[in-house]
CSV table of C-alpha atoms and ligand atoms in Angstrom, one decimal:
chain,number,residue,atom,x,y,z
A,1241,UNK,CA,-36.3,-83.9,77.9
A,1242,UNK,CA,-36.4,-86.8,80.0
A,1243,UNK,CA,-33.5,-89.6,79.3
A,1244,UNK,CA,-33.8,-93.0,79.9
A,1245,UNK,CA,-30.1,-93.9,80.0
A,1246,UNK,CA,-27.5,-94.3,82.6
A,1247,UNK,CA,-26.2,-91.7,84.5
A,1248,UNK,CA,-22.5,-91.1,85.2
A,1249,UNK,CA,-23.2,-92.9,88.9
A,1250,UNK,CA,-24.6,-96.1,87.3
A,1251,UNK,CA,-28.2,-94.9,88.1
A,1252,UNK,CA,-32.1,-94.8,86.0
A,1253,UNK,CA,-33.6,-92.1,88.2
A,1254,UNK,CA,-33.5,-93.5,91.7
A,1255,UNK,CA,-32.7,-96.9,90.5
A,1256,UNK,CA,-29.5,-98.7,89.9
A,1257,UNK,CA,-25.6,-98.0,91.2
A,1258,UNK,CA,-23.2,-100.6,92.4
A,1259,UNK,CA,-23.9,-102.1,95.8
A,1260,UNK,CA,-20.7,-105.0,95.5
A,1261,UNK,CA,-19.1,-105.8,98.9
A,1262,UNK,CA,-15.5,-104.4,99.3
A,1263,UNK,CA,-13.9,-107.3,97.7
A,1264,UNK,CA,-15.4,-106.1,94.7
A,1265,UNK,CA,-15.2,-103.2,94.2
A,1266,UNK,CA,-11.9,-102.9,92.5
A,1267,UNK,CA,-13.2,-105.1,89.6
A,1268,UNK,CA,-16.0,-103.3,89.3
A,1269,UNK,CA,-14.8,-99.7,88.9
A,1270,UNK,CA,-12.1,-101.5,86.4
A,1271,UNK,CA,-15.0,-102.6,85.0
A,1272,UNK,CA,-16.6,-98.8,84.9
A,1273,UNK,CA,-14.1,-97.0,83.6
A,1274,UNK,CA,-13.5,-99.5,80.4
A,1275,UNK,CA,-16.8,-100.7,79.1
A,1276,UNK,CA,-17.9,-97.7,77.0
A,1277,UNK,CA,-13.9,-97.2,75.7
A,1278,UNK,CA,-13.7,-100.9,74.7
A,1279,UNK,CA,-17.2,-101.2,73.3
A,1280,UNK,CA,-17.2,-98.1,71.1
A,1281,UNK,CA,-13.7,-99.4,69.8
A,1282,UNK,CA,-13.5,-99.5,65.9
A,1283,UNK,CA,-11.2,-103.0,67.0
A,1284,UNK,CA,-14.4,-104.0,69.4
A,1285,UNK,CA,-16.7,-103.1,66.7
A,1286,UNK,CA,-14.9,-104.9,63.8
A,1287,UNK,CA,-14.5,-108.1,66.2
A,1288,UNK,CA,-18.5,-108.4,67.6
A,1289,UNK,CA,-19.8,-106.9,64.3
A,1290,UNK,CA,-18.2,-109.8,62.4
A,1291,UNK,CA,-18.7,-112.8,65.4
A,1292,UNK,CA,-22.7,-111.8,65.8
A,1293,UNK,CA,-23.0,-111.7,61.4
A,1294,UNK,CA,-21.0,-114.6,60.7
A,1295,UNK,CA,-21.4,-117.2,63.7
A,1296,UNK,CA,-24.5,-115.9,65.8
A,1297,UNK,CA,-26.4,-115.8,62.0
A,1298,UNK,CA,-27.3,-111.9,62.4
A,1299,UNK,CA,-29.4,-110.0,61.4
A,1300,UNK,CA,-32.1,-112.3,62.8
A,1301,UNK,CA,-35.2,-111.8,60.6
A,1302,UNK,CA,-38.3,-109.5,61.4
A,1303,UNK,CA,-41.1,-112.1,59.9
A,1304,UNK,CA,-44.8,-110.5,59.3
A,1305,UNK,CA,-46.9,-112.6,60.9
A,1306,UNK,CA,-49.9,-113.3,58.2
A,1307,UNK,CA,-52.4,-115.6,60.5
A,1308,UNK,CA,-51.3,-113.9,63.8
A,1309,UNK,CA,-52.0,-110.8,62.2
A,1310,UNK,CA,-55.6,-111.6,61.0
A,1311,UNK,CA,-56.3,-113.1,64.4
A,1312,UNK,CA,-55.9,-109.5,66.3
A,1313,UNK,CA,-56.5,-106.8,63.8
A,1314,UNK,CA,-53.4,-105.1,63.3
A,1315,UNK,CA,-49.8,-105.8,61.6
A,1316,UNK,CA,-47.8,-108.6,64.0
A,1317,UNK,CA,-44.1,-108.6,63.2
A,1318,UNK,CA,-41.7,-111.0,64.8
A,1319,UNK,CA,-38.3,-110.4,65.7
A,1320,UNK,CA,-36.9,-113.7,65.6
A,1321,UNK,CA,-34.4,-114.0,67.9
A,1322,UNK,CA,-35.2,-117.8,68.0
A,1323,UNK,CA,-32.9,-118.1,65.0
A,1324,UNK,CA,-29.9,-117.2,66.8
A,1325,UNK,CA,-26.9,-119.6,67.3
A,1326,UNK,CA,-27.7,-121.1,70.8
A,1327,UNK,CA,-31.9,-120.8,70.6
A,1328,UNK,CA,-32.1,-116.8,71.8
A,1329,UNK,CA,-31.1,-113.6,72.5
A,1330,UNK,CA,-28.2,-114.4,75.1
A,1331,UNK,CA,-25.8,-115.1,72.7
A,1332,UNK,CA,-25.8,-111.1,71.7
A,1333,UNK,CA,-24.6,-110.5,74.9
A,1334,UNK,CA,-22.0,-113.2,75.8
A,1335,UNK,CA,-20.4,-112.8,72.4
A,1336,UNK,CA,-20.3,-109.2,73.8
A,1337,UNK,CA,-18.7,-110.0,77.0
A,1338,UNK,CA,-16.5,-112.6,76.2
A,1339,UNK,CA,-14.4,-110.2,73.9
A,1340,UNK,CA,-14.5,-107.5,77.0
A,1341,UNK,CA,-13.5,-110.2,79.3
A,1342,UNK,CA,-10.1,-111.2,77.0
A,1343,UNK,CA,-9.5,-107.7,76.7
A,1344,UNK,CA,-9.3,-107.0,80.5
A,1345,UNK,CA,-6.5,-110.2,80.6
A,1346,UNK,CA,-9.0,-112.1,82.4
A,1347,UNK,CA,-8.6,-116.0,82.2
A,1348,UNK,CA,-11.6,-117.9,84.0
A,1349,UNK,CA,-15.5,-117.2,83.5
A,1350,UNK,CA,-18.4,-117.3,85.6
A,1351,UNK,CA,-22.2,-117.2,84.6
A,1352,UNK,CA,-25.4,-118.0,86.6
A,1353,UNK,CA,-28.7,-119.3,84.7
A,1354,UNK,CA,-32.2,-119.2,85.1
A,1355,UNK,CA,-33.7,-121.6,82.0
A,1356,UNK,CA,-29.9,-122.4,81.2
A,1357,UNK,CA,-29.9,-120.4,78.0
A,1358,UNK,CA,-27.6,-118.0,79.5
A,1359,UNK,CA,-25.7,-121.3,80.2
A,1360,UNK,CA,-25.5,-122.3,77.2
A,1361,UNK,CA,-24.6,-118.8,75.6
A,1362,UNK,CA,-21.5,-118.4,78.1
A,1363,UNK,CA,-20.3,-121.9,77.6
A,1364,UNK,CA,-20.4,-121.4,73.8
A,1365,UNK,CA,-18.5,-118.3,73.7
A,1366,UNK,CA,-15.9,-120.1,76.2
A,1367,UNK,CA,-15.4,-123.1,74.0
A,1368,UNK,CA,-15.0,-120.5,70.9
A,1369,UNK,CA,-12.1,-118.2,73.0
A,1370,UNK,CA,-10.2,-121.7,74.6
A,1371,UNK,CA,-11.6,-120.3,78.3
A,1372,UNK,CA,-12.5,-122.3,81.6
A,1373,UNK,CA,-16.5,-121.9,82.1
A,1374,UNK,CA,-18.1,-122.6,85.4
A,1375,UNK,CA,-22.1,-122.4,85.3
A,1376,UNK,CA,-23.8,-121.7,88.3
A,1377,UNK,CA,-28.0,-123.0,87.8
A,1378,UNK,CA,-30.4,-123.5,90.7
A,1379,UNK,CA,-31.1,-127.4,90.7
A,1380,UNK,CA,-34.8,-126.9,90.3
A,1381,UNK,CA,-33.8,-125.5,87.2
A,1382,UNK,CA,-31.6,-128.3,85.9
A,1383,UNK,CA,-34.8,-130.3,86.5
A,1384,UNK,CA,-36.8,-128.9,84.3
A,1385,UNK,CA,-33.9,-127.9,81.2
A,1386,UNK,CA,-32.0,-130.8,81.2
A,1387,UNK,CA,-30.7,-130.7,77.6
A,1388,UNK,CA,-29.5,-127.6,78.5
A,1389,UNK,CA,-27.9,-128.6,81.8
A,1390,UNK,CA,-26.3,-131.6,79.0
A,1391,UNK,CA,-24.9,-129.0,76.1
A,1392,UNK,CA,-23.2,-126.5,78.6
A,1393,UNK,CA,-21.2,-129.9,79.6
A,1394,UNK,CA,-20.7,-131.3,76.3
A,1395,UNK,CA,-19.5,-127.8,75.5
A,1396,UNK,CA,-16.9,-128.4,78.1
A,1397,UNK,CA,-18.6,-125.9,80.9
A,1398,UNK,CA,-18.5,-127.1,84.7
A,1399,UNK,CA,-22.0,-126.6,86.0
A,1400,UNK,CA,-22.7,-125.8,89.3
A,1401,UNK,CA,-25.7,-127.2,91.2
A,1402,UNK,CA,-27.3,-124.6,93.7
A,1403,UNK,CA,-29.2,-126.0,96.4
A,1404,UNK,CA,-30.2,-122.7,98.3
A,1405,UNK,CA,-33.5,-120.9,98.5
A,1406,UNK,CA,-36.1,-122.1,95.9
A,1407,UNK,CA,-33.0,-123.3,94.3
A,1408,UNK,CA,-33.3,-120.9,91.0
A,1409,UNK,CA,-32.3,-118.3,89.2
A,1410,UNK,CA,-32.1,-115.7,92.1
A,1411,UNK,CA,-30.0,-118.5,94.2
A,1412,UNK,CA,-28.0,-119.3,91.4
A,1413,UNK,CA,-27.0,-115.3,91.0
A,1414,UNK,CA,-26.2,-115.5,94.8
A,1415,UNK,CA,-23.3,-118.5,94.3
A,1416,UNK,CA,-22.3,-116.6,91.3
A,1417,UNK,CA,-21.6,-113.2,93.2
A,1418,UNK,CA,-19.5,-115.2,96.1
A,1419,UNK,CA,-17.5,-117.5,93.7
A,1420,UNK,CA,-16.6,-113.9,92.0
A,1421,UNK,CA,-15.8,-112.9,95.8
A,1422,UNK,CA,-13.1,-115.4,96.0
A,1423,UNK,CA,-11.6,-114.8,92.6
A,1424,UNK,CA,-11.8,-110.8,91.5
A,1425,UNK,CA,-8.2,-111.1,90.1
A,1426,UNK,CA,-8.5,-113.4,87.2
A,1427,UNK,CA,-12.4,-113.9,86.8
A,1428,UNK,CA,-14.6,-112.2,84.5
A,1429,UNK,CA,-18.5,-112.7,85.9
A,1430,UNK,CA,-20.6,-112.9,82.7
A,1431,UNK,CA,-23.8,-111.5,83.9
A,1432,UNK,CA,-27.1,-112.4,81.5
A,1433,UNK,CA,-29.1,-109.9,82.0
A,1434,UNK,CA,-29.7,-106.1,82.4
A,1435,UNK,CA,-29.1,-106.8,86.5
A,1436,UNK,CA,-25.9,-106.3,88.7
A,1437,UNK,CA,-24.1,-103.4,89.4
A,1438,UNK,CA,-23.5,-100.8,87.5
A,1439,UNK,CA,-22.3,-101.6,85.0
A,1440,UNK,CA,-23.4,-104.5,83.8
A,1441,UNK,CA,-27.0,-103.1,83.2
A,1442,UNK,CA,-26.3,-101.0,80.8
A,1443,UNK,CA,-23.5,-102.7,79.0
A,1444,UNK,CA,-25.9,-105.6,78.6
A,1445,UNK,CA,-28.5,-103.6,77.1
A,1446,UNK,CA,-26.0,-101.7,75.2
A,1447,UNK,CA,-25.1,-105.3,73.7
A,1448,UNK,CA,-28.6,-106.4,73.1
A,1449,UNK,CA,-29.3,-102.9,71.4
A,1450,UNK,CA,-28.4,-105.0,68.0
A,1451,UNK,CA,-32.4,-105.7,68.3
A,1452,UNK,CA,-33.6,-102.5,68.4
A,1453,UNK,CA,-30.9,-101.5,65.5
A,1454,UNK,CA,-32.2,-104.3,63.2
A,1455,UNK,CA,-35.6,-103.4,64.0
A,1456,UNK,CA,-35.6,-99.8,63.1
A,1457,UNK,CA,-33.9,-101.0,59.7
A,1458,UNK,CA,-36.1,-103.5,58.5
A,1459,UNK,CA,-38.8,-101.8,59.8
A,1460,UNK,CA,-38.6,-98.8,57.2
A,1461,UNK,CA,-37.1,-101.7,54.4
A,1462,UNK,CA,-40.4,-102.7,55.0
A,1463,UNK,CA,-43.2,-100.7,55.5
A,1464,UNK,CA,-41.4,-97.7,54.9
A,1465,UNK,CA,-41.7,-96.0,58.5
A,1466,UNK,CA,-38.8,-97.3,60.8
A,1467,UNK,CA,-40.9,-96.9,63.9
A,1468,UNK,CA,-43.6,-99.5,65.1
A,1469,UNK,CA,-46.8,-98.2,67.2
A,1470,UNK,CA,-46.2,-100.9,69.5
A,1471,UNK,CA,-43.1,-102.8,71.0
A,1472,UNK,CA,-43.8,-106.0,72.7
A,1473,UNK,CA,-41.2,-108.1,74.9
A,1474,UNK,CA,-41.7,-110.0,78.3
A,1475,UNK,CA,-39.0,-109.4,81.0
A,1476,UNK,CA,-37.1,-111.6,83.4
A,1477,UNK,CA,-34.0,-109.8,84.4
A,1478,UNK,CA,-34.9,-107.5,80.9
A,1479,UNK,CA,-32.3,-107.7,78.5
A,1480,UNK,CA,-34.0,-108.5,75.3
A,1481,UNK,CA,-36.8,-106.0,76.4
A,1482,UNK,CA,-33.9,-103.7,77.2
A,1483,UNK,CA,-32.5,-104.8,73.6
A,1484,UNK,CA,-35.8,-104.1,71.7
A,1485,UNK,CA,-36.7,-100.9,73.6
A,1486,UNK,CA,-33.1,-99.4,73.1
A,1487,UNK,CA,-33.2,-97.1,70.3
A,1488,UNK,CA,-36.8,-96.0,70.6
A,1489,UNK,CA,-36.9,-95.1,73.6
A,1490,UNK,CA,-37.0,-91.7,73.2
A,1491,UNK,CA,-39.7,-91.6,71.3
A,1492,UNK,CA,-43.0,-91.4,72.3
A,1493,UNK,CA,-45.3,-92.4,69.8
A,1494,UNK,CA,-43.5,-95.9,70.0
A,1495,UNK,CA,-45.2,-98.0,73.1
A,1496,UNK,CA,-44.1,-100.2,75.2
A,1497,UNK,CA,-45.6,-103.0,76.5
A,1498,UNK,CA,-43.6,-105.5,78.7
A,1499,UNK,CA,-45.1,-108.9,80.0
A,1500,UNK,CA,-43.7,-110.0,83.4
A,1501,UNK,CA,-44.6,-113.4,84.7
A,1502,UNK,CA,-47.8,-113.8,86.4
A,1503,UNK,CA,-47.3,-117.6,87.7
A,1504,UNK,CA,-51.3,-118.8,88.8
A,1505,UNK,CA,-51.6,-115.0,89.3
A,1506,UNK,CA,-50.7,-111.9,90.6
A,1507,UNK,CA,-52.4,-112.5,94.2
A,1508,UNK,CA,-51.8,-116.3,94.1
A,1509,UNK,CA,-48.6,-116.0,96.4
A,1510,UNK,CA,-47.3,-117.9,93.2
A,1511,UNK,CA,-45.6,-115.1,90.9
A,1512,UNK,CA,-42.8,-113.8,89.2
A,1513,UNK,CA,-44.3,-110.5,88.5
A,1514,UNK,CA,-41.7,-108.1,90.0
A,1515,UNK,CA,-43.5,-104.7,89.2
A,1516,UNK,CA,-46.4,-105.7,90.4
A,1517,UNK,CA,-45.3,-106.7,93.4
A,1518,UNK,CA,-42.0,-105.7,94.4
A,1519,UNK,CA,-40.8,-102.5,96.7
A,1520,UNK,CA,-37.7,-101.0,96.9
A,1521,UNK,CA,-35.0,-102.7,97.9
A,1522,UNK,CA,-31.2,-104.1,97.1
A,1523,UNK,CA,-30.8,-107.2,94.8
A,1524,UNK,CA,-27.4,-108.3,93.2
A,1525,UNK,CA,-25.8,-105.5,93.3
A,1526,UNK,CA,-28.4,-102.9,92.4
A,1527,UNK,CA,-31.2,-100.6,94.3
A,1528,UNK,CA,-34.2,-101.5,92.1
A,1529,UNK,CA,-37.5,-103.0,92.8
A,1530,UNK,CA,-38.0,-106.5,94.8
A,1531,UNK,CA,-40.1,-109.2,95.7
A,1532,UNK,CA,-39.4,-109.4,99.6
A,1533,UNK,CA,-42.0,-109.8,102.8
A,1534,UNK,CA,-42.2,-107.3,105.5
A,1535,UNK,CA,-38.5,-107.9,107.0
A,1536,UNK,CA,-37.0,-107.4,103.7
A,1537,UNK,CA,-36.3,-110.5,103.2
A,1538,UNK,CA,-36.6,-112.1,99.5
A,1539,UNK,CA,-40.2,-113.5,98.7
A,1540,UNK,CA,-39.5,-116.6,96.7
A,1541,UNK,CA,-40.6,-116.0,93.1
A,1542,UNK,CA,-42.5,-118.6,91.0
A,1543,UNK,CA,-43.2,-119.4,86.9
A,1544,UNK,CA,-43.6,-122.2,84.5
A,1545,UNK,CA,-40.8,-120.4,82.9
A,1546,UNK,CA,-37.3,-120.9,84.3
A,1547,UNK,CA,-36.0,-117.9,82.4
A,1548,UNK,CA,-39.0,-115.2,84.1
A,1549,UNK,CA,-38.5,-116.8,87.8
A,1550,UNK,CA,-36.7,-114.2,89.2
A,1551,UNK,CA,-37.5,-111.8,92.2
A,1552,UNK,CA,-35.6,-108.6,91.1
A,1553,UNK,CA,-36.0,-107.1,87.7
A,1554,UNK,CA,-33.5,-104.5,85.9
A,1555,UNK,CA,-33.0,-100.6,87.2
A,1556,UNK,CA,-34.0,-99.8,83.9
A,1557,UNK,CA,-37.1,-101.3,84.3
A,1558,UNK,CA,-38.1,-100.6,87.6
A,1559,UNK,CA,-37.4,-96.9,86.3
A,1560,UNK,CA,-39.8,-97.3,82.9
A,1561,UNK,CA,-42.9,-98.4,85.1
A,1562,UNK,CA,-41.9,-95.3,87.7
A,1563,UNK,CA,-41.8,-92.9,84.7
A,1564,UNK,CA,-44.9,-95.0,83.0
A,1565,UNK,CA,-42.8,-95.2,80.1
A,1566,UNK,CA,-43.3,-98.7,79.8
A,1567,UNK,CA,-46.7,-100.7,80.7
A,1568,UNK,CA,-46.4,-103.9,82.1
A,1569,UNK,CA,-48.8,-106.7,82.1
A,1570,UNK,CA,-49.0,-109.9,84.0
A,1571,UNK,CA,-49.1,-113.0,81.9
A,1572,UNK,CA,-50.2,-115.8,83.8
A,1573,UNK,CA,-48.6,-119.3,83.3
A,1574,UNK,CA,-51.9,-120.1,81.5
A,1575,UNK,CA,-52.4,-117.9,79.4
A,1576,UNK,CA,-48.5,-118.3,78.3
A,1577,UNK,CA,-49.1,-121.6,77.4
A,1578,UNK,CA,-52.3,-121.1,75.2
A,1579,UNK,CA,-50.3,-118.0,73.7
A,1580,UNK,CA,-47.3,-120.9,72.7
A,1581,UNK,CA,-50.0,-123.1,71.1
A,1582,UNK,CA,-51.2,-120.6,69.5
A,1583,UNK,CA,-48.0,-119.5,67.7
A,1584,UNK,CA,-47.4,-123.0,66.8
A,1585,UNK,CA,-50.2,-123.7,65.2
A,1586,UNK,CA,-51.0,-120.3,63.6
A,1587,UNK,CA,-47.6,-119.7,62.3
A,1588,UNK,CA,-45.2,-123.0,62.9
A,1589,UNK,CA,-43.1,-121.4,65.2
A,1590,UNK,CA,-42.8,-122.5,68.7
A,1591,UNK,CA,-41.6,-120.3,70.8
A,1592,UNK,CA,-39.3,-120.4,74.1
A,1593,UNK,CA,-41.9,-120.0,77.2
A,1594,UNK,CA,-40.6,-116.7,77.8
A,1595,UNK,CA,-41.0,-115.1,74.7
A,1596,UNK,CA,-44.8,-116.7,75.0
A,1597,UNK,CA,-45.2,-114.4,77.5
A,1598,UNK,CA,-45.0,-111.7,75.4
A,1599,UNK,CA,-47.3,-113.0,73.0
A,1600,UNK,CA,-49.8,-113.9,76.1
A,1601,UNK,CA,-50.6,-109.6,75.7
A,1602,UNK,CA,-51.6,-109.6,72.5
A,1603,UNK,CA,-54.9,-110.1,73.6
A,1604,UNK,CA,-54.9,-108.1,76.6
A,1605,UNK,CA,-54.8,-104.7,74.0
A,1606,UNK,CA,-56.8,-103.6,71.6
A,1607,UNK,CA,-55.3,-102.9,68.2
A,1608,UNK,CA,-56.0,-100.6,65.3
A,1609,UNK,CA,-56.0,-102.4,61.9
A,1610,UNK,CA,-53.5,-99.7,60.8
A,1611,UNK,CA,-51.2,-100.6,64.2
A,1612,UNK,CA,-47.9,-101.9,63.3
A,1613,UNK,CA,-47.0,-104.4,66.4
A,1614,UNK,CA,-43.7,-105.9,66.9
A,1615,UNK,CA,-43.0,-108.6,69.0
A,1616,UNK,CA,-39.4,-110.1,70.2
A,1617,UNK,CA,-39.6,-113.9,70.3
A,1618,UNK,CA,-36.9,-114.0,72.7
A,1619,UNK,CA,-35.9,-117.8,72.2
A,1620,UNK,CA,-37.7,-121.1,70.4
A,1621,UNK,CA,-38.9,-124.0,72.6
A,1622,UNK,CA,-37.0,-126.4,72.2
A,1623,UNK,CA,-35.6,-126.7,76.2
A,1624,UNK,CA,-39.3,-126.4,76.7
A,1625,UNK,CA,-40.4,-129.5,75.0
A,1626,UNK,CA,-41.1,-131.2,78.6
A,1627,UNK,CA,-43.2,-128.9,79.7
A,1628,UNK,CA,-45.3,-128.4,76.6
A,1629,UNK,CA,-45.8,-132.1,76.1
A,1630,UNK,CA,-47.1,-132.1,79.8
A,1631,UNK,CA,-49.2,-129.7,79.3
A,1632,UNK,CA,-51.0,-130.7,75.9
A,1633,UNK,CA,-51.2,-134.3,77.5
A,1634,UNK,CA,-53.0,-132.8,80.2
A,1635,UNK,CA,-55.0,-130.5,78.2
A,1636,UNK,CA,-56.2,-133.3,75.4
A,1637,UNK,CA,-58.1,-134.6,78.5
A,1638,UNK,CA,-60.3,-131.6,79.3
A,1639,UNK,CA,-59.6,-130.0,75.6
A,1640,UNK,CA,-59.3,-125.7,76.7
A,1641,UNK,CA,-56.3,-124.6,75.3
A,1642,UNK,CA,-56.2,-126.5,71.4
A,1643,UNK,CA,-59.8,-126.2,70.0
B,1905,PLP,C1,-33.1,-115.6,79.5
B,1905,PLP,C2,-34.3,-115.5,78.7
B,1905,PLP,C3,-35.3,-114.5,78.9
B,1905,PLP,C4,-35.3,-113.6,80.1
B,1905,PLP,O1,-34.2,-112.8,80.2
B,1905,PLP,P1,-34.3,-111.3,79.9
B,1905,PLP,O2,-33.0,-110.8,80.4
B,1905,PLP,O3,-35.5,-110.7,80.6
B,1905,PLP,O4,-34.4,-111.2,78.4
B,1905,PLP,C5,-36.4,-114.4,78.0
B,1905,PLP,N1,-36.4,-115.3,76.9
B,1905,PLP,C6,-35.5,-116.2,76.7
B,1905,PLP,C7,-35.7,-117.1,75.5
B,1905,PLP,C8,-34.4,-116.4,77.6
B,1905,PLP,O5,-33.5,-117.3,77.3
């Protein structure tokens, strides 16, 4: 039977392994030999179990969506990782790391982020262990989530502007790598996704797999079969995809559909949709797929959605599409944004532009009324309030998206 985990070398199929510089290598092979021992401690579990009920607000609700439902013929569930301390998913992860990070004796932490979420989840979990926090964030991206940019410092994080490249997410991973360059002694490089070298991809969806967990339980609490026929997520790096997919992955009546950002389009030359248009190549530390021109050289990604603007995509991933495990759509910017109105107003919930992503394929598939559909809503919208306003303002003038 095929498996979709890690192998021994770090790699999903041909995709993954550890491609650090010398400098780093060291830290990283620490970093291999004690993930799985630490996280599968009874003193790791105790510690995390306790830190992701008590103060991330776990489990995070799966909420039967009544009007969504009605609106596309089939049963809409919503994880709600909205409801997370710190807006989203990240938290899961950081809350993961930090106590990894404090078990290795390391006494500085790094982080790069895209929307700033990741930001915020690192520079929480610093203020909660008494640890130094730089941010690294790409200073397009502080543009466009200023509150965030304004809580990681309030929460006592230095962040970072990077002024490389299209000045995002990708450029922001790039600062992060070299500050951990010139510090692999005492520096623990929170990563935020299911990206990096090995290991950081699967420990980060091994830390997410809380989602997947939950979902399975509440799942049978409630409609008395703990698998779903469908699992929906959208993917930037893919960690809460990675989180949502992890325990039913091995099965194969469960599918798996994964929106990746489509910017004005896949052909537009404006796009964030990795599978779709990414070859084989080298990113952060991993041999996965990427968004580069002829030379090899990175092709500048673009989204509405700071979170999904990223040129590389996890080995995981790239490995799910290769084994057409997994299906991935292209979600325009759009067709995102009608998807977010359309959660507001059908259910009071607005949602992160990530996770409306996700949402954007519900009606790119056709249901069965008997279909049991469960969606991750990633994060809620608040950083996003700029950008929705913008766009309603500009849609109330030639009325498309709210009719
Ligand atoms: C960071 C983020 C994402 C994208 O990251 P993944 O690793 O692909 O999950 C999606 N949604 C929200 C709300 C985020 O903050």
């Amino acid at each position: 039977m095929k498996t979709y985990q890690v192998n021994q070398q770090g790699y999903y199929g041909p995709y993954g392994g550890a491609y650090v510089p010398e400098i780093l290598h060291r830290c990283v092979e620490e970093l291999q030999n004690s993930y799985v021992k630490v996280l599968e401690s009874s003193a790791f579990q105790k510690e995390y179990g306790q830190l992701l009920r008590d103060y991330a607000g776990r489990p995070s609700p799966l909420y039967y969506a009544r009007r969504l439902s009605e609106k596309y013929g089939c049963k809409i569930y919503l994880k709600r990782e909205d409801l997370n301390h710190t807006g989203s998913h990240k938290i899961n992860n950081t809350l993961g790391q930090i106590l990894l990070a404090k078990h290795m004796g390391k006494t500085r932490i790094i982080a790069e982020t895209g929307a700033g979420q990741h930001g915020v989840a690192s520079a929480t979990v610093c203020a909660l262990m008494d640890m130094p926090c730089v941010v690294y964030m790409g200073k397009t991206d502080m543009e466009r989530q200023r509150s965030n940019v304004e809580k990681m410092r309030l929460l006592g994080a230095t962040v970072i502007p990077v002024t490389s490249g299209n000045m995002t997410l990708k450029d922001a991973t790039n600062e992060a790598i070299r500050d951990w360059c010139c510090n692999p002694a005492d520096t623990y490089y929170i990563i935020g996704s299911v990206v990096g070298p090995h290991p950081y991809p699967d420990m980060v969806a091994r830390l997410q797999s809380i989602i997947s967990g939950e979902i399975r339980q509440q799942l049978n609490e409630k409609t008395e079969r703990p698998e779903p026929d469908y699992l929906i997520a959208c993917v930037g790096g893919g960690s809460n995809a990675a989180g949502t997919l992890y325990h039913f992955l091995e099965k194969p009546n469960v599918k798996i559909i994964l929106a990746e950002a489509g910017g004005f389009g896949i052909s537009s030359g404006m796009s964030a949709a990795t599978i779709h248009l990414g070859r084989e190549g080298i990113l952060h530390g991993a041999y996965t797929l990427v968004m580069q021109d002829e030379d090899g050289q990175i092709t500048e990604p673009y989204s509405i959605s700071a979170g999904l603007d990223y040129p590389g995509i996890g080995p995981v991933h790239a490995y799910l599409s290769h084994t057409k495990r997994a299906a991935f759509l292209s979600v325009n910017d759009e067709e995102a944004l009608q998807a977010a109105y359309e959660l507001t107003r059908l259910e009071g919930i607005i949602p992160a532009l990530e996770s409306a992503h996700a949402l954007g394929c519900l009606n790119k598939v056709t249901f069965k009324p008997e279909d049991v559909v469960v969606v991750t809503i990633s994060g809620r919208g608040d950083k996003d309030m700029e950008t929705y306003i913008q766009a309603f303002n500009k849609q109330a003038k030639t009325p498309t998206v709210l009719s």
